[in-house]
């Protein structure tokens, strides 16, 4: 993926922190919006002010989301990713850490904007988080790849609003294929979701530096 | 799931439209935020104004996202769902239609906030959309259920910013198990993602009315 990096603005740590703070405010606004029951006139007034703020942000605009400077692989640099990206208001964000032995792990809590069945996490949201965690586990082998297959098994409902843990690890590498497995578990330690994935590295894949 | 419906505010069409308009403005703000390159002082000023608007929306707050009145099944009533919900700024939203013969279909376009590999849709986002479409196809049999397994196969990268099509249909029902299959395809009609899922209906599942 190195060739497309040249199209991207690469942010300094300070610029990234400033935009992460802005994204956090938009995230809070989105959560408040989904639960609000203000009167229609007030909703319309707030909507008009939001539209004006959007215009202010569009006054200077990039063609693509920026990348960060920190991180060991291309995945870490995707600071506007919809799962882990601090610069993406749609991301919870899940702050995934990769240990030296290649274990990927994060603790996170999902608010009501991620709801599927009433009071539970949307099954597709769990699959999305697993795809990212398994992809980072695959990349930790030194060979990042694109998802080829993702299988998600739902053992029990995953609750909203409580601390969840995602863990993943690559199991094997066969040529350009990297296999990884992982879980999401609830605050009682019981696994709610299991997932397995296979990633395929590009033919010219650079080793992670 | 009928028992938890009693906890929910059920919106009139007018109230739903008003909040859908507000959600659309928040969605546009989130997209503009991820691409903005305004100066730090301007970003901080906009962030402060967003925080003030969030407080205005929190002045009257529900415990859970509301449901809609329209729709044939519980899934249709989830108007704040993270995939299809017009009241959820995190949802694209994918406006899924269910035909009389049980075929689920939507056309949609994903902006840069859904990016995974540069210029392509995040694999987890595709899985999330498939979970919703397959779930609605399963529910169209008259027996809605919770996702038990979801298998997603990535045939080629799915491009951002162009019209995509998702289609799904239930293949068979075996007792409480409902099986469904579907695809996402690009503007050239080529399939980019295939998915299969099995859903399990609750023991007391009501037939869709």
mmCIF file of N, CA, C and O in Angstrom, chain A residues 1 4 8 18-19 25 29 33-38 42 44-45 49-50 54 56-57 60-62 64-65 78 82 87-88 90 113-118 122-124 128 131-132 146-154, chain B residues 1 4 8 18-19 25 29 33-38 42 44-45 49-50 54 56-57 60-62 64-65 78 82 87-88 90 113-118 122-124 128 131-132 146-154:
data_model
loop_
_atom_site.group_PDB
_atom_site.id
_atom_site.type_symbol
_atom_site.label_atom_id
_atom_site.label_comp_id
_atom_site.label_asym_id
_atom_site.label_seq_id
_atom_site.Cartn_x
_atom_site.Cartn_y
_atom_site.Cartn_z
ATOM 1 N N UNK A 1 0.820 -1.198 0.000
ATOM 2 C CA UNK A 1 0.000 0.000 0.000
ATOM 3 C C UNK A 1 0.868 1.267 0.000
ATOM 4 O O UNK A 1 0.350 2.362 -0.005
ATOM 5 N N UNK A 4 0.173 4.476 -2.280
ATOM 6 C CA UNK A 4 -0.913 5.431 -2.054
ATOM 7 C C UNK A 4 -0.619 6.357 -0.870
ATOM 8 O O UNK A 4 -1.275 7.371 -0.705
ATOM 9 N N UNK A 8 -1.290 11.116 0.702
ATOM 10 C CA UNK A 8 -1.867 11.469 1.982
ATOM 11 C C UNK A 8 -1.078 12.543 2.720
ATOM 12 O O UNK A 8 0.145 12.522 2.732
ATOM 13 N N UNK A 18 -5.000 17.711 17.908
ATOM 14 C CA UNK A 18 -6.017 18.751 17.740
ATOM 15 C C UNK A 18 -7.252 18.192 17.022
ATOM 16 O O UNK A 18 -8.389 18.413 17.445
ATOM 17 N N UNK A 19 -7.013 17.441 15.959
ATOM 18 C CA UNK A 19 -8.137 16.877 15.208
ATOM 19 C C UNK A 19 -8.801 15.736 15.971
ATOM 20 O O UNK A 19 -10.013 15.519 15.846
ATOM 21 N N UNK A 25 -15.430 15.535 20.039
ATOM 22 C CA UNK A 25 -16.624 16.371 20.232
ATOM 23 C C UNK A 25 -17.727 15.946 19.255
ATOM 24 O O UNK A 25 -18.901 15.951 19.607
ATOM 25 N N UNK A 29 -21.453 14.479 20.091
ATOM 26 C CA UNK A 29 -22.648 15.066 19.469
ATOM 27 C C UNK A 29 -23.510 13.976 18.836
ATOM 28 O O UNK A 29 -24.748 13.974 18.990
ATOM 29 N N UNK A 33 -27.220 13.092 19.884
ATOM 30 C CA UNK A 33 -28.260 13.237 18.866
ATOM 31 C C UNK A 33 -29.199 12.029 18.854
ATOM 32 O O UNK A 33 -30.429 12.180 18.762
ATOM 33 N N UNK A 34 -28.623 10.834 18.969
ATOM 34 C CA UNK A 34 -29.436 9.616 18.872
ATOM 35 C C UNK A 34 -30.373 9.445 20.070
ATOM 36 O O UNK A 34 -31.371 8.741 19.980
ATOM 37 N N UNK A 35 -30.048 10.096 21.182
ATOM 38 C CA UNK A 35 -30.871 9.959 22.394
ATOM 39 C C UNK A 35 -31.687 11.210 22.723
ATOM 40 O O UNK A 35 -32.462 11.212 23.678
ATOM 41 N N UNK A 36 -31.516 12.262 21.915
ATOM 42 C CA UNK A 36 -32.179 13.512 22.305
ATOM 43 C C UNK A 36 -33.697 13.445 22.119
ATOM 44 O O UNK A 36 -34.200 12.755 21.233
ATOM 45 N N UNK A 37 -34.401 14.163 23.010
ATOM 46 C CA UNK A 37 -35.841 14.357 22.775
ATOM 47 C C UNK A 37 -36.211 15.824 22.947
ATOM 48 O O UNK A 37 -37.261 16.155 23.489
ATOM 49 N N UNK A 38 -35.327 16.697 22.446
ATOM 50 C CA UNK A 38 -35.650 18.123 22.474
ATOM 51 C C UNK A 38 -36.812 18.382 21.506
ATOM 52 O O UNK A 38 -37.099 17.595 20.611
ATOM 53 N N UNK A 42 -36.194 23.253 18.560
ATOM 54 C CA UNK A 42 -34.828 23.233 19.069
ATOM 55 C C UNK A 42 -33.951 22.314 18.209
ATOM 56 O O UNK A 42 -32.811 22.655 17.886
ATOM 57 N N UNK A 44 -34.323 21.671 15.092
ATOM 58 C CA UNK A 44 -34.078 22.368 13.825
ATOM 59 C C UNK A 44 -33.043 23.478 13.996
ATOM 60 O O UNK A 44 -32.188 23.696 13.123
ATOM 61 N N UNK A 45 -33.088 24.159 15.134
ATOM 62 C CA UNK A 45 -32.128 25.227 15.404
ATOM 63 C C UNK A 45 -30.713 24.654 15.539
ATOM 64 O O UNK A 45 -29.750 25.184 14.967
ATOM 65 N N UNK A 49 -27.249 25.155 13.104
ATOM 66 C CA UNK A 49 -25.911 25.541 13.605
ATOM 67 C C UNK A 49 -24.871 24.501 13.213
ATOM 68 O O UNK A 49 -23.720 24.844 12.926
ATOM 69 N N UNK A 50 -25.254 23.234 13.228
ATOM 70 C CA UNK A 50 -24.320 22.186 12.807
ATOM 71 C C UNK A 50 -23.935 22.380 11.338
ATOM 72 O O UNK A 50 -22.768 22.264 10.969
ATOM 73 N N UNK A 54 -20.218 22.765 9.751
ATOM 74 C CA UNK A 54 -19.720 21.899 8.666
ATOM 75 C C UNK A 54 -19.088 22.740 7.568
ATOM 76 O O UNK A 54 -18.007 22.426 7.057
ATOM 77 N N UNK A 56 -17.715 25.644 7.930
ATOM 78 C CA UNK A 56 -16.427 26.157 8.417
ATOM 79 C C UNK A 56 -15.338 25.103 8.251
ATOM 80 O O UNK A 56 -14.210 25.420 7.875
ATOM 81 N N UNK A 57 -15.669 23.835 8.552
ATOM 82 C CA UNK A 57 -14.654 22.775 8.425
ATOM 83 C C UNK A 57 -14.320 22.494 6.965
ATOM 84 O O UNK A 57 -13.198 22.090 6.644
ATOM 85 N N UNK A 60 -11.314 24.410 4.384
ATOM 86 C CA UNK A 60 -10.002 23.887 3.992
ATOM 87 C C UNK A 60 -10.102 22.368 4.095
ATOM 88 O O UNK A 60 -10.334 21.823 5.172
ATOM 89 N N UNK A 61 -9.954 21.694 2.970
ATOM 90 C CA UNK A 61 -10.385 20.303 2.876
ATOM 91 C C UNK A 61 -9.321 19.457 2.177
ATOM 92 O O UNK A 61 -8.711 19.883 1.209
ATOM 93 N N UNK A 62 -9.094 18.246 2.698
ATOM 94 C CA UNK A 62 -8.194 17.280 2.054
ATOM 95 C C UNK A 62 -9.011 16.397 1.108
ATOM 96 O O UNK A 62 -10.213 16.198 1.314
ATOM 97 N N UNK A 64 -8.369 13.150 0.843
ATOM 98 C CA UNK A 64 -8.453 11.863 1.544
ATOM 99 C C UNK A 64 -8.161 12.074 3.027
ATOM 100 O O UNK A 64 -7.477 13.033 3.387
ATOM 101 N N UNK A 65 -8.615 11.158 3.876
ATOM 102 C CA UNK A 65 -8.255 11.267 5.301
ATOM 103 C C UNK A 65 -6.735 11.224 5.471
ATOM 104 O O UNK A 65 -6.046 10.554 4.699
ATOM 105 N N UNK A 78 -3.325 4.546 10.096
ATOM 106 C CA UNK A 78 -4.658 4.936 9.629
ATOM 107 C C UNK A 78 -5.450 5.561 10.778
ATOM 108 O O UNK A 78 -6.342 4.951 11.353
ATOM 109 N N UNK A 82 -12.406 3.643 10.581
ATOM 110 C CA UNK A 82 -13.707 3.628 11.274
ATOM 111 C C UNK A 82 -13.787 2.737 12.522
ATOM 112 O O UNK A 82 -14.837 2.701 13.175
ATOM 113 N N UNK A 87 -9.336 10.052 14.773
ATOM 114 C CA UNK A 87 -9.796 11.168 13.934
ATOM 115 C C UNK A 87 -11.114 10.856 13.224
ATOM 116 O O UNK A 87 -11.554 11.633 12.382
ATOM 117 N N UNK A 88 -11.725 9.728 13.552
ATOM 118 C CA UNK A 88 -12.980 9.363 12.893
ATOM 119 C C UNK A 88 -14.114 9.318 13.926
ATOM 120 O O UNK A 88 -14.119 8.465 14.806
ATOM 121 N N UNK A 90 -16.959 8.234 13.721
ATOM 122 C CA UNK A 90 -17.732 6.996 13.646
ATOM 123 C C UNK A 90 -17.060 5.862 14.420
ATOM 124 O O UNK A 90 -17.704 4.871 14.746
ATOM 125 N N UNK A 113 -25.284 4.182 20.152
ATOM 126 C CA UNK A 113 -25.228 4.338 18.690
ATOM 127 C C UNK A 113 -24.798 3.054 17.990
ATOM 128 O O UNK A 113 -24.935 2.940 16.775
ATOM 129 N N UNK A 114 -24.284 2.078 18.742
ATOM 130 C CA UNK A 114 -23.865 0.792 18.152
ATOM 131 C C UNK A 114 -24.893 -0.307 18.413
ATOM 132 O O UNK A 114 -24.576 -1.486 18.295
ATOM 133 N N UNK A 115 -26.100 0.067 18.758
ATOM 134 C CA UNK A 115 -27.115 -0.926 19.129
ATOM 135 C C UNK A 115 -27.687 -1.690 17.938
ATOM 136 O O UNK A 115 -28.008 -1.120 16.906
ATOM 137 N N UNK A 116 -27.823 -3.009 18.108
ATOM 138 C CA UNK A 116 -28.541 -3.859 17.160
ATOM 139 C C UNK A 116 -29.797 -4.331 17.864
ATOM 140 O O UNK A 116 -30.739 -3.555 18.035
ATOM 141 N N UNK A 117 -29.825 -5.594 18.341
ATOM 142 C CA UNK A 117 -30.961 -6.019 19.164
ATOM 143 C C UNK A 117 -31.031 -5.117 20.399
ATOM 144 O O UNK A 117 -29.980 -4.717 20.922
ATOM 145 N N UNK A 118 -32.227 -4.772 20.858
ATOM 146 C CA UNK A 118 -32.340 -3.814 21.965
ATOM 147 C C UNK A 118 -31.423 -4.143 23.148
ATOM 148 O O UNK A 118 -31.424 -5.274 23.643
ATOM 149 N N UNK A 122 -24.816 -4.350 17.949
ATOM 150 C CA UNK A 122 -25.167 -4.846 16.613
ATOM 151 C C UNK A 122 -24.148 -5.914 16.197
ATOM 152 O O UNK A 122 -22.944 -5.706 16.318
ATOM 153 N N UNK A 123 -24.646 -7.043 15.704
ATOM 154 C CA UNK A 123 -23.753 -8.130 15.304
ATOM 155 C C UNK A 123 -22.736 -7.691 14.257
ATOM 156 O O UNK A 123 -21.588 -8.146 14.253
ATOM 157 N N UNK A 124 -23.143 -6.803 13.376
ATOM 158 C CA UNK A 124 -22.236 -6.304 12.350
ATOM 159 C C UNK A 124 -21.140 -5.422 12.923
ATOM 160 O O UNK A 124 -20.024 -5.381 12.395
ATOM 161 N N UNK A 128 -17.178 -5.975 12.549
ATOM 162 C CA UNK A 128 -16.287 -4.902 12.094
ATOM 163 C C UNK A 128 -15.076 -4.783 13.013
ATOM 164 O O UNK A 128 -13.930 -4.665 12.551
ATOM 165 N N UNK A 131 -12.760 -7.738 12.487
ATOM 166 C CA UNK A 131 -11.972 -7.627 11.253
ATOM 167 C C UNK A 131 -10.729 -6.776 11.483
ATOM 168 O O UNK A 131 -9.613 -7.138 11.071
ATOM 169 N N UNK A 132 -10.905 -5.660 12.166
ATOM 170 C CA UNK A 132 -9.769 -4.766 12.434
ATOM 171 C C UNK A 132 -8.748 -5.432 13.356
ATOM 172 O O UNK A 132 -7.540 -5.397 13.098
ATOM 173 N N UNK A 146 -4.849 -7.879 3.012
ATOM 174 C CA UNK A 146 -6.266 -7.512 2.904
ATOM 175 C C UNK A 146 -7.079 -8.710 3.374
ATOM 176 O O UNK A 146 -6.705 -9.862 3.140
ATOM 177 N N UNK A 147 -8.255 -8.434 3.974
ATOM 178 C CA UNK A 147 -9.110 -9.528 4.425
ATOM 179 C C UNK A 147 -9.585 -10.345 3.219
ATOM 180 O O UNK A 147 -10.093 -9.780 2.253
ATOM 181 N N UNK A 148 -9.422 -11.663 3.290
ATOM 182 C CA UNK A 148 -9.943 -12.546 2.236
ATOM 183 C C UNK A 148 -11.210 -13.238 2.729
ATOM 184 O O UNK A 148 -12.205 -13.309 2.005
ATOM 185 N N UNK A 149 -11.173 -13.766 3.963
ATOM 186 C CA UNK A 149 -12.377 -14.347 4.562
ATOM 187 C C UNK A 149 -12.438 -13.959 6.034
ATOM 188 O O UNK A 149 -11.408 -13.833 6.703
ATOM 189 N N UNK A 150 -13.651 -13.758 6.517
ATOM 190 C CA UNK A 150 -13.885 -13.429 7.933
ATOM 191 C C UNK A 150 -15.082 -14.244 8.391
ATOM 192 O O UNK A 150 -16.158 -14.157 7.787
ATOM 193 N N UNK A 151 -14.878 -15.060 9.415
ATOM 194 C CA UNK A 151 -15.984 -15.864 9.950
ATOM 195 C C UNK A 151 -16.211 -15.459 11.391
ATOM 196 O O UNK A 151 -15.288 -15.503 12.212
ATOM 197 N N UNK A 152 -17.436 -15.048 11.694
ATOM 198 C CA UNK A 152 -17.765 -14.568 13.031
ATOM 199 C C UNK A 152 -18.837 -15.467 13.625
ATOM 200 O O UNK A 152 -19.844 -15.747 12.975
ATOM 201 N N UNK A 153 -18.595 -15.932 14.854
ATOM 202 C CA UNK A 153 -19.554 -16.821 15.540
ATOM 203 C C UNK A 153 -20.023 -16.117 16.818
ATOM 204 O O UNK A 153 -19.207 -15.672 17.635
ATOM 205 N N UNK A 154 -21.337 -16.009 16.964
ATOM 206 C CA UNK A 154 -21.925 -15.274 18.076
ATOM 207 C C UNK A 154 -22.353 -16.269 19.149
ATOM 208 O O UNK A 154 -23.271 -17.059 18.931
ATOM 209 N N UNK B 1 -38.402 -10.145 20.989
ATOM 210 C CA UNK B 1 -37.860 -8.870 21.467
ATOM 211 C C UNK B 1 -38.984 -7.940 21.902
ATOM 212 O O UNK B 1 -38.714 -6.825 22.326
ATOM 213 N N UNK B 4 -38.917 -5.758 25.227
ATOM 214 C CA UNK B 4 -38.115 -4.548 25.403
ATOM 215 C C UNK B 4 -38.675 -3.357 24.632
ATOM 216 O O UNK B 4 -38.278 -2.234 24.870
ATOM 217 N N UNK B 8 -39.260 1.682 24.939
ATOM 218 C CA UNK B 8 -38.851 2.623 23.912
ATOM 219 C C UNK B 8 -39.891 3.670 23.601
ATOM 220 O O UNK B 8 -41.083 3.357 23.505
ATOM 221 N N UNK B 18 -37.986 14.927 11.626
ATOM 222 C CA UNK B 18 -37.232 16.036 12.225
ATOM 223 C C UNK B 18 -35.873 15.548 12.731
ATOM 224 O O UNK B 18 -34.835 16.165 12.477
ATOM 225 N N UNK B 19 -35.872 14.421 13.433
ATOM 226 C CA UNK B 19 -34.613 13.894 13.968
ATOM 227 C C UNK B 19 -33.736 13.317 12.859
ATOM 228 O O UNK B 19 -32.503 13.363 12.952
ATOM 229 N N UNK B 25 -27.423 16.176 9.333
ATOM 230 C CA UNK B 25 -26.468 17.279 9.520
ATOM 231 C C UNK B 25 -25.244 16.793 10.315
ATOM 232 O O UNK B 25 -24.129 17.194 10.032
ATOM 233 N N UNK B 29 -21.340 16.644 9.157
ATOM 234 C CA UNK B 29 -20.282 17.222 10.000
ATOM 235 C C UNK B 29 -19.159 16.200 10.214
ATOM 236 O O UNK B 29 -17.973 16.546 10.131
ATOM 237 N N UNK B 33 -15.388 16.664 9.077
ATOM 238 C CA UNK B 33 -14.362 16.648 10.133
ATOM 239 C C UNK B 33 -13.173 15.780 9.730
ATOM 240 O O UNK B 33 -12.014 16.160 9.923
ATOM 241 N N UNK B 34 -13.467 14.610 9.147
ATOM 242 C CA UNK B 34 -12.395 13.663 8.836
ATOM 243 C C UNK B 34 -11.509 14.171 7.695
ATOM 244 O O UNK B 34 -10.375 13.748 7.559
ATOM 245 N N UNK B 35 -12.013 15.106 6.899
ATOM 246 C CA UNK B 35 -11.232 15.620 5.768
ATOM 247 C C UNK B 35 -10.744 17.056 5.973
ATOM 248 O O UNK B 35 -10.039 17.589 5.127
ATOM 249 N N UNK B 36 -11.113 17.675 7.088
ATOM 250 C CA UNK B 36 -10.771 19.095 7.232
ATOM 251 C C UNK B 36 -9.280 19.305 7.444
ATOM 252 O O UNK B 36 -8.591 18.460 8.018
ATOM 253 N N UNK B 37 -8.790 20.438 6.925
ATOM 254 C CA UNK B 37 -7.434 20.853 7.296
ATOM 255 C C UNK B 37 -7.422 22.332 7.708
ATOM 256 O O UNK B 37 -6.500 23.074 7.392
ATOM 257 N N UNK B 38 -8.471 22.719 8.436
ATOM 258 C CA UNK B 38 -8.483 24.085 8.965
ATOM 259 C C UNK B 38 -7.366 24.232 10.007
ATOM 260 O O UNK B 38 -6.867 23.253 10.548
ATOM 261 N N UNK B 42 -8.969 27.366 14.520
ATOM 262 C CA UNK B 42 -10.324 27.217 13.973
ATOM 263 C C UNK B 42 -10.909 25.865 14.387
ATOM 264 O O UNK B 42 -12.092 25.778 14.759
ATOM 265 N N UNK B 44 -10.261 24.215 17.061
ATOM 266 C CA UNK B 44 -10.603 24.308 18.490
ATOM 267 C C UNK B 44 -11.877 25.125 18.691
ATOM 268 O O UNK B 44 -12.711 24.804 19.548
ATOM 269 N N UNK B 45 -12.039 26.181 17.886
ATOM 270 C CA UNK B 45 -13.236 27.019 17.995
ATOM 271 C C UNK B 45 -14.485 26.235 17.591
ATOM 272 O O UNK B 45 -15.518 26.278 18.280
ATOM 273 N N UNK B 49 -17.850 24.962 19.874
ATOM 274 C CA UNK B 49 -19.257 25.185 19.500
ATOM 275 C C UNK B 49 -20.021 23.866 19.423
ATOM 276 O O UNK B 49 -21.207 23.794 19.787
ATOM 277 N N UNK B 50 -19.344 22.819 18.962
ATOM 278 C CA UNK B 50 -19.996 21.498 18.908
ATOM 279 C C UNK B 50 -20.345 21.041 20.329
ATOM 280 O O UNK B 50 -21.443 20.516 20.575
ATOM 281 N N UNK B 54 -23.978 19.934 21.771
ATOM 282 C CA UNK B 54 -24.205 18.636 22.425
ATOM 283 C C UNK B 54 -24.965 18.837 23.732
ATOM 284 O O UNK B 54 -25.917 18.103 24.039
ATOM 285 N N UNK B 56 -26.980 21.251 24.418
ATOM 286 C CA UNK B 56 -28.377 21.599 24.090
ATOM 287 C C UNK B 56 -29.190 20.337 23.792
ATOM 288 O O UNK B 56 -30.345 20.221 24.216
ATOM 289 N N UNK B 57 -28.584 19.387 23.076
ATOM 290 C CA UNK B 57 -29.314 18.155 22.745
ATOM 291 C C UNK B 57 -29.510 17.276 23.976
ATOM 292 O O UNK B 57 -30.497 16.538 24.077
ATOM 293 N N UNK B 60 -32.746 17.350 26.953
ATOM 294 C CA UNK B 60 -33.894 16.416 27.052
ATOM 295 C C UNK B 60 -33.450 15.119 26.397
ATOM 296 O O UNK B 60 -33.166 15.087 25.204
ATOM 297 N N UNK B 61 -33.375 14.078 27.185
ATOM 298 C CA UNK B 61 -32.643 12.886 26.766
ATOM 299 C C UNK B 61 -33.458 11.624 27.056
ATOM 300 O O UNK B 61 -34.102 11.513 28.085
ATOM 301 N N UNK B 62 -33.421 10.666 26.107
ATOM 302 C CA UNK B 62 -34.035 9.353 26.307
ATOM 303 C C UNK B 62 -32.996 8.396 26.893
ATOM 304 O O UNK B 62 -31.797 8.568 26.676
ATOM 305 N N UNK B 64 -32.859 5.231 25.898
ATOM 306 C CA UNK B 64 -32.503 4.359 24.781
ATOM 307 C C UNK B 64 -32.906 5.032 23.471
ATOM 308 O O UNK B 64 -33.815 5.869 23.467
ATOM 309 N N UNK B 65 -32.292 4.639 22.353
ATOM 310 C CA UNK B 65 -32.727 5.183 21.062
ATOM 311 C C UNK B 65 -34.204 4.853 20.827
ATOM 312 O O UNK B 65 -34.681 3.798 21.252
ATOM 313 N N UNK B 78 -36.175 -0.224 13.905
ATOM 314 C CA UNK B 78 -34.945 0.271 14.540
ATOM 315 C C UNK B 78 -34.380 1.441 13.735
ATOM 316 O O UNK B 78 -33.396 1.319 13.019
ATOM 317 N N UNK B 82 -27.173 1.268 13.508
ATOM 318 C CA UNK B 82 -25.937 1.813 12.929
ATOM 319 C C UNK B 82 -25.716 1.492 11.449
ATOM 320 O O UNK B 82 -24.718 1.945 10.875
ATOM 321 N N UNK B 87 -31.848 7.883 11.894
ATOM 322 C CA UNK B 87 -31.619 8.678 13.106
ATOM 323 C C UNK B 87 -30.236 8.438 13.705
ATOM 324 O O UNK B 87 -29.943 8.921 14.797
ATOM 325 N N UNK B 88 -29.385 7.672 13.019
ATOM 326 C CA UNK B 88 -28.052 7.401 13.541
ATOM 327 C C UNK B 88 -26.997 8.007 12.616
ATOM 328 O O UNK B 88 -26.831 7.554 11.479
ATOM 329 N N UNK B 90 -23.963 7.622 12.519
ATOM 330 C CA UNK B 90 -22.918 6.662 12.164
ATOM 331 C C UNK B 90 -23.346 5.778 11.000
ATOM 332 O O UNK B 90 -22.504 5.157 10.345
ATOM 333 N N UNK B 113 -15.200 8.295 5.425
ATOM 334 C CA UNK B 113 -15.231 7.885 6.838
ATOM 335 C C UNK B 113 -15.318 6.362 6.992
ATOM 336 O O UNK B 113 -15.111 5.847 8.089
ATOM 337 N N UNK B 114 -15.630 5.652 5.919
ATOM 338 C CA UNK B 114 -15.719 4.172 5.974
ATOM 339 C C UNK B 114 -14.481 3.507 5.363
ATOM 340 O O UNK B 114 -14.499 2.326 5.039
ATOM 341 N N UNK B 115 -13.393 4.261 5.239
ATOM 342 C CA UNK B 115 -12.199 3.743 4.561
ATOM 343 C C UNK B 115 -11.412 2.742 5.409
ATOM 344 O O UNK B 115 -11.183 2.954 6.598
ATOM 345 N N UNK B 116 -10.990 1.659 4.780
ATOM 346 C CA UNK B 116 -10.037 0.721 5.374
ATOM 347 C C UNK B 116 -8.731 0.853 4.597
ATOM 348 O O UNK B 116 -8.020 1.829 4.762
ATOM 349 N N UNK B 117 -8.434 -0.108 3.691
ATOM 350 C CA UNK B 117 -7.273 0.081 2.809
ATOM 351 C C UNK B 117 -7.480 1.365 2.009
ATOM 352 O O UNK B 117 -8.625 1.670 1.635
ATOM 353 N N UNK B 118 -6.427 2.121 1.762
ATOM 354 C CA UNK B 118 -6.597 3.417 1.082
ATOM 355 C C UNK B 118 -7.460 3.337 -0.175
ATOM 356 O O UNK B 118 -7.219 2.506 -1.039
ATOM 357 N N UNK B 122 -13.590 -0.312 4.280
ATOM 358 C CA UNK B 122 -13.068 -1.167 5.358
ATOM 359 C C UNK B 122 -13.783 -2.521 5.300
ATOM 360 O O UNK B 122 -15.016 -2.561 5.203
ATOM 361 N N UNK B 123 -13.024 -3.601 5.360
ATOM 362 C CA UNK B 123 -13.621 -4.936 5.296
ATOM 363 C C UNK B 123 -14.663 -5.166 6.379
ATOM 364 O O UNK B 123 -15.672 -5.845 6.163
ATOM 365 N N UNK B 124 -14.434 -4.577 7.543
ATOM 366 C CA UNK B 124 -15.383 -4.729 8.640
ATOM 367 C C UNK B 124 -16.679 -3.982 8.384
ATOM 368 O O UNK B 124 -17.757 -4.406 8.832
ATOM 369 N N UNK B 128 -20.383 -5.543 8.337
ATOM 370 C CA UNK B 128 -21.478 -4.961 9.122
ATOM 371 C C UNK B 128 -22.728 -4.788 8.259
ATOM 372 O O UNK B 128 -23.851 -5.119 8.680
ATOM 373 N N UNK B 131 -24.273 -8.163 7.548
ATOM 374 C CA UNK B 131 -25.010 -8.707 8.700
ATOM 375 C C UNK B 131 -26.429 -8.149 8.739
ATOM 376 O O UNK B 131 -27.407 -8.879 8.945
ATOM 377 N N UNK B 132 -26.549 -6.842 8.523
ATOM 378 C CA UNK B 132 -27.871 -6.209 8.545
ATOM 379 C C UNK B 132 -28.747 -6.707 7.396
ATOM 380 O O UNK B 132 -29.921 -7.050 7.600
ATOM 381 N N UNK B 146 -31.491 -13.665 15.925
ATOM 382 C CA UNK B 146 -30.197 -13.047 16.230
ATOM 383 C C UNK B 146 -29.139 -13.765 15.398
ATOM 384 O O UNK B 146 -29.229 -14.972 15.163
ATOM 385 N N UNK B 147 -28.093 -13.005 14.984
ATOM 386 C CA UNK B 147 -27.026 -13.620 14.199
ATOM 387 C C UNK B 147 -26.323 -14.687 15.031
ATOM 388 O O UNK B 147 -25.918 -14.430 16.165
ATOM 389 N N UNK B 148 -26.176 -15.892 14.478
ATOM 390 C CA UNK B 148 -25.424 -16.957 15.138
ATOM 391 C C UNK B 148 -24.049 -17.096 14.484
ATOM 392 O O UNK B 148 -23.031 -17.197 15.172
ATOM 393 N N UNK B 149 -24.022 -17.125 13.153
ATOM 394 C CA UNK B 149 -22.743 -17.140 12.433
ATOM 395 C C UNK B 149 -22.855 -16.230 11.218
ATOM 396 O O UNK B 149 -23.922 -16.114 10.599
ATOM 397 N N UNK B 150 -21.752 -15.594 10.890
ATOM 398 C CA UNK B 150 -21.661 -14.720 9.704
ATOM 399 C C UNK B 150 -20.335 -15.014 9.034
ATOM 400 O O UNK B 150 -19.281 -14.902 9.679
ATOM 401 N N UNK B 151 -20.381 -15.417 7.774
ATOM 402 C CA UNK B 151 -19.145 -15.682 7.037
ATOM 403 C C UNK B 151 -19.082 -14.729 5.859
ATOM 404 O O UNK B 151 -20.015 -14.684 5.046
ATOM 405 N N UNK B 152 -18.007 -13.956 5.780
ATOM 406 C CA UNK B 152 -17.858 -12.949 4.734
ATOM 407 C C UNK B 152 -16.629 -13.296 3.898
ATOM 408 O O UNK B 152 -15.566 -13.567 4.442
ATOM 409 N N UNK B 153 -16.810 -13.299 2.572
ATOM 410 C CA UNK B 153 -15.707 -13.620 1.659
ATOM 411 C C UNK B 153 -15.465 -12.419 0.747
ATOM 412 O O UNK B 153 -16.401 -11.917 0.105
ATOM 413 N N UNK B 154 -14.227 -11.954 0.724
ATOM 414 C CA UNK B 154 -13.870 -10.747 -0.016
ATOM 415 C C UNK B 154 -13.270 -11.153 -1.352
ATOM 416 O O UNK B 154 -12.181 -11.732 -1.396
#
